[in-house]
XYZ file of C-alpha atoms in Angstrom:
348
model
C 91.623 62.405 113.535
C 91.864 59.858 110.709
C 90.180 56.466 111.104
C 92.518 54.032 112.818
C 94.818 56.733 114.167
C 93.610 57.754 117.612
C 95.049 60.721 119.443
C 94.889 64.492 119.575
C 95.876 66.504 116.515
C 96.015 70.214 115.737
C 92.785 71.084 113.967
C 94.596 73.598 111.768
C 97.200 71.191 110.467
C 95.309 68.091 109.366
C 93.520 66.869 106.283
C 91.359 69.439 104.591
C 91.128 72.759 102.822
C 92.088 76.235 103.918
C 92.355 79.485 102.051
C 91.703 83.175 101.783
C 89.246 84.714 99.370
C 89.813 88.285 98.238
C 88.544 90.778 95.689
C 90.733 90.968 92.621
C 89.726 94.585 92.052
C 90.505 95.898 95.534
C 92.636 93.209 97.196
C 90.325 93.342 100.190
C 89.185 90.258 102.072
C 85.840 88.835 100.944
C 83.638 87.803 103.905
C 80.546 85.610 103.679
C 81.710 83.829 100.551
C 80.449 80.258 100.338
C 82.841 77.374 99.655
C 81.096 74.235 98.357
C 83.073 70.981 98.229
C 81.895 68.174 95.956
C 83.216 64.645 95.695
C 84.277 63.121 92.408
C 80.803 61.617 91.927
C 79.247 65.081 92.065
C 77.673 64.811 95.505
C 78.251 67.656 97.943
C 80.650 66.721 100.726
C 80.330 69.933 102.712
C 80.297 73.707 102.712
C 82.149 76.459 104.509
C 81.891 80.246 104.633
C 84.660 82.811 104.807
C 84.985 84.892 107.967
C 85.610 88.622 108.231
C 89.248 88.105 107.192
C 88.203 86.244 104.043
C 89.572 82.966 105.400
C 87.866 79.595 105.458
C 88.595 76.148 106.867
C 86.928 72.950 105.682
C 87.787 69.394 106.680
C 87.827 66.639 104.081
C 89.535 63.229 103.994
C 92.202 62.593 101.356
C 90.798 62.485 97.847
C 89.868 64.478 94.778
C 87.283 67.226 95.008
C 85.711 70.064 93.081
C 85.579 73.337 94.991
C 83.173 76.117 94.023
C 83.676 79.592 95.450
C 80.494 81.674 95.350
C 80.069 85.140 96.834
C 77.504 87.856 96.182
C 79.028 90.520 93.949
C 81.605 88.178 92.421
C 81.877 85.729 89.556
C 81.823 82.127 90.857
C 85.044 80.110 90.531
C 85.336 76.319 90.312
C 88.605 74.434 90.782
C 89.711 70.799 91.008
C 91.754 70.069 94.159
C 93.390 67.041 95.753
C 93.557 66.629 99.526
C 96.580 64.607 100.630
C 96.996 62.750 103.944
C 98.248 64.848 106.865
C 98.458 67.975 104.730
C 96.191 70.890 104.201
C 95.384 71.939 100.676
C 95.433 75.689 100.286
C 92.886 77.359 98.019
C 93.493 81.105 97.740
C 91.260 82.825 95.196
C 91.025 86.437 94.033
C 87.485 86.859 92.727
C 86.454 89.028 89.801
C 83.563 91.421 90.266
C 80.284 90.085 88.946
C 78.997 91.294 85.617
C 75.405 92.376 85.124
C 73.572 89.163 84.395
C 70.281 87.294 84.582
C 70.169 83.547 84.060
C 70.216 80.067 85.501
C 73.095 78.037 86.891
C 73.915 80.477 89.690
C 72.801 80.717 93.298
C 72.628 83.268 96.099
C 74.639 81.837 99.016
C 73.203 81.792 102.499
C 71.444 79.817 105.238
C 67.974 80.625 103.891
C 68.707 80.002 100.200
C 66.060 77.852 98.567
C 66.249 78.591 94.841
C 67.737 75.882 92.624
C 70.174 76.133 89.723
C 67.136 76.172 87.409
C 65.786 79.422 88.867
C 66.781 82.857 87.583
C 69.425 84.923 89.383
C 69.827 88.631 88.690
C 73.266 89.801 89.806
C 75.808 92.593 89.636
C 78.796 93.668 91.734
C 76.561 94.923 94.567
C 73.822 92.342 95.026
C 72.135 89.174 93.789
C 68.502 88.073 93.749
C 66.975 84.719 92.809
C 63.472 84.564 91.324
C 61.553 81.317 91.037
C 61.502 79.936 87.521
C 59.734 76.810 88.745
C 60.718 76.151 92.352
C 57.780 75.927 94.745
C 57.570 77.306 98.275
C 54.845 75.584 100.342
C 53.707 78.943 101.751
C 53.208 80.227 98.194
C 51.751 77.029 96.825
C 50.817 77.343 93.168
C 51.999 80.946 92.836
C 55.752 80.784 93.545
C 56.773 81.233 89.900
C 58.005 84.807 89.471
C 58.402 85.468 93.193
C 61.826 86.447 94.663
C 63.184 83.645 96.872
C 66.734 84.722 97.783
C 68.488 88.085 97.995
C 71.725 89.405 99.469
C 74.064 92.387 99.302
C 77.780 92.040 98.571
C 79.549 90.831 101.705
C 76.388 89.196 103.018
C 74.388 85.966 102.829
C 70.744 85.454 101.909
C 68.350 85.971 104.843
C 65.086 86.135 102.882
C 62.244 83.663 103.083
C 60.428 85.106 100.067
C 58.761 88.191 98.648
C 55.111 87.805 97.704
C 55.469 90.273 94.884
C 52.908 91.291 93.771
C 49.438 90.419 95.035
C 45.981 91.495 93.791
C 43.173 90.880 96.285
C 39.461 91.657 96.129
C 39.499 92.322 99.895
C 41.958 94.364 101.937
C 44.389 91.895 103.550
C 43.767 91.703 107.297
C 44.905 89.599 110.246
C 47.943 87.553 111.177
C 47.775 85.644 107.884
C 47.420 88.722 105.681
C 50.767 87.820 104.069
C 49.268 84.632 102.648
C 48.253 86.175 99.336
C 47.919 83.515 96.644
C 46.337 86.090 94.387
C 48.768 86.511 91.470
C 49.833 83.453 89.500
C 52.494 83.667 86.800
C 52.214 81.134 83.999
C 55.295 81.960 81.929
C 58.458 84.020 81.696
C 61.161 85.146 79.296
C 64.654 86.543 79.671
C 64.594 89.872 77.854
C 68.305 90.612 78.204
C 70.801 88.161 79.652
C 73.610 90.623 80.394
C 74.624 94.298 80.739
C 74.294 97.176 80.707
C 70.841 96.102 81.877
C 69.687 92.518 82.334
C 65.990 91.746 82.698
C 63.315 89.056 82.773
C 59.535 89.282 82.526
C 56.943 87.057 84.199
C 53.358 87.037 82.916
C 50.149 85.788 84.496
C 46.916 86.974 86.079
C 45.099 87.599 89.324
C 43.505 84.504 90.815
C 40.781 86.602 92.513
C 40.048 89.636 90.344
C 38.424 88.719 87.019
C 39.989 89.990 83.789
C 43.163 91.348 85.435
C 46.373 90.348 83.644
C 49.639 90.831 85.526
C 53.139 91.189 84.064
C 56.244 91.881 86.186
C 59.608 92.861 84.706
C 62.743 92.600 86.862
C 65.786 94.640 85.757
C 69.286 94.915 87.226
C 72.021 97.396 86.249
C 75.649 97.862 87.217
C 76.486 99.867 90.358
C 72.942 99.811 91.713
C 72.170 98.008 95.003
C 68.680 97.126 93.863
C 66.594 95.327 91.263
C 63.899 97.427 89.611
C 60.529 95.686 89.475
C 57.690 97.027 87.338
C 54.309 95.316 87.458
C 51.632 96.209 84.918
C 48.040 95.329 85.850
C 45.755 95.342 82.791
C 41.978 95.180 82.838
C 41.008 93.042 79.859
C 37.332 93.031 80.804
C 34.312 95.181 79.980
C 33.688 96.627 83.469
C 35.886 98.499 85.986
C 37.732 96.366 88.545
C 38.509 97.566 92.070
C 40.989 95.670 94.217
C 43.929 95.881 96.647
C 47.475 95.454 95.422
C 50.982 95.554 96.855
C 53.822 93.307 98.003
C 54.839 91.278 101.057
C 58.388 91.047 102.436
C 59.310 88.128 104.723
C 62.791 88.029 106.304
C 63.606 84.742 108.036
C 67.104 85.342 109.391
C 68.204 85.845 112.988
C 66.931 89.006 114.662
C 64.265 89.603 112.044
C 62.240 92.795 112.403
C 60.341 95.136 110.119
C 60.779 98.809 109.298
C 58.203 101.353 108.148
C 59.129 104.835 106.947
C 58.377 107.330 109.725
C 57.727 104.653 112.337
C 61.154 103.084 112.818
C 61.538 99.446 113.786
C 58.417 97.272 114.161
C 58.628 94.273 116.525
C 54.986 93.756 117.566
C 53.446 90.320 117.050
C 50.051 91.695 115.970
C 49.828 93.457 112.596
C 48.892 97.126 112.485
C 48.346 99.818 109.867
C 50.922 102.541 109.270
C 51.044 105.606 107.087
C 54.308 106.035 105.182
C 56.401 109.163 105.711
C 58.327 108.047 102.629
C 57.291 105.393 100.095
C 59.322 102.457 101.473
C 59.056 99.429 103.742
C 61.863 97.133 104.857
C 63.174 94.299 106.993
C 66.472 93.559 108.677
C 68.179 91.100 111.011
C 71.296 90.753 113.125
C 73.663 90.546 110.129
C 73.784 94.327 109.414
C 71.925 93.849 106.134
C 68.737 95.705 105.258
C 66.148 94.736 102.660
C 63.830 97.360 101.250
C 60.943 97.866 98.865
C 61.115 101.455 97.618
C 58.086 102.671 95.664
C 58.316 105.202 92.849
C 55.084 106.908 93.895
C 53.254 107.655 97.161
C 49.765 106.374 97.892
C 50.657 103.171 99.737
C 50.089 102.282 103.374
C 51.912 99.588 105.333
C 50.506 96.671 107.321
C 53.231 95.154 109.460
C 54.310 92.939 112.314
C 57.850 92.196 113.457
C 58.109 89.138 111.204
C 56.614 90.450 107.952
C 55.617 93.722 106.344
C 53.371 94.455 103.382
C 52.321 97.420 101.272
C 48.674 98.082 100.462
C 46.901 100.284 97.952
C 43.338 100.256 96.631
C 42.965 100.887 92.904
C 40.253 100.920 90.278
C 41.195 100.074 86.699
C 38.813 100.938 83.906
C 38.195 98.531 80.995
C 41.198 98.439 78.681
C 43.315 100.526 81.085
C 46.448 99.674 83.058
C 48.009 100.455 86.424
C 51.801 100.467 86.823
C 53.326 99.414 90.151
C 56.996 100.415 90.137
C 59.451 99.764 92.967
C 63.065 98.918 93.675
C 64.048 95.805 95.620
C 67.153 96.788 97.589
C 69.720 94.833 99.610
C 72.303 96.974 101.385
C 74.762 96.932 104.272
C 73.508 99.191 107.079
C 76.867 99.394 108.838
C 75.375 98.178 112.114
C 73.630 101.528 112.580
C 71.288 102.059 115.519
C 68.584 102.716 112.922
C 69.131 99.949 110.353
C 66.480 101.439 108.069
C 67.979 104.918 107.757
C 69.991 103.672 104.777
C 66.774 103.134 102.789
C 65.978 106.840 102.941
C 69.266 107.557 101.122
C 68.590 105.322 98.119
């Protein structure tokens, strides 16, 4: 009801915004698209999300607003709208498929999203991933730069807490806090290519534990691939061999979170355990029919996992002047609600 006008009113016929969001390419409804409503002074008034039919409903008192429509796999759209008393303002938008891009000014929509407009987002028509270009996560204090913070597949919202990608530890990570690897710190980055056919950015730094080990990670996204390729080069700039443990940590924070290990199915235990990998991948999922995966180019990794996080582990020795390349794909895909939500990773 409006102030000063008591009484029952139909909730679908009052002040506010309604609309349907679709794909311009296919005409299909676009679920899980975020609608952000800002007042004329630039402050956010509220947000809404489209349902499975692509429709949204957002209440707002009469006035002028800016509406931004943002969905994974699509180019964002911003429009000026006016809400009039006792009338709904309809905002129907057909979204264009997203181009291959890496840059700032975008965001990955979702309840767990934490990256800011100053962080880098790699996106195409199938997925989007935000990497810290300066934002800090308290669990990754001092080492958040260069770490993925948000990720989602088209038709889905971000459910990620973060990926601690990569780490480089003098000791094999053990225990319930094994995920807490503050062992690779990036100190700078550059965008190598801002748009297609391949867009990429490189983050450079070093291990905080292993002397003389420089670390450079390059993220690359291409059209029609539901993943971001991530290549990390560890370089021994010292005069003696260096032996250490390396890998990545995946932490899903959405509803129904659970881990997956190739050959071992779904992991829900609260205590971490070691697993051999039947195939070189680890993953996490939740109740939203979306699966995240880290798919390694080469075997040789083991997994250490609980229900709420999963990590890869590998012991390496790098001779003076030599390098070790850690190559993997960071995937976000719809699992179709399958009984085995990780089976889709074996097909990528």
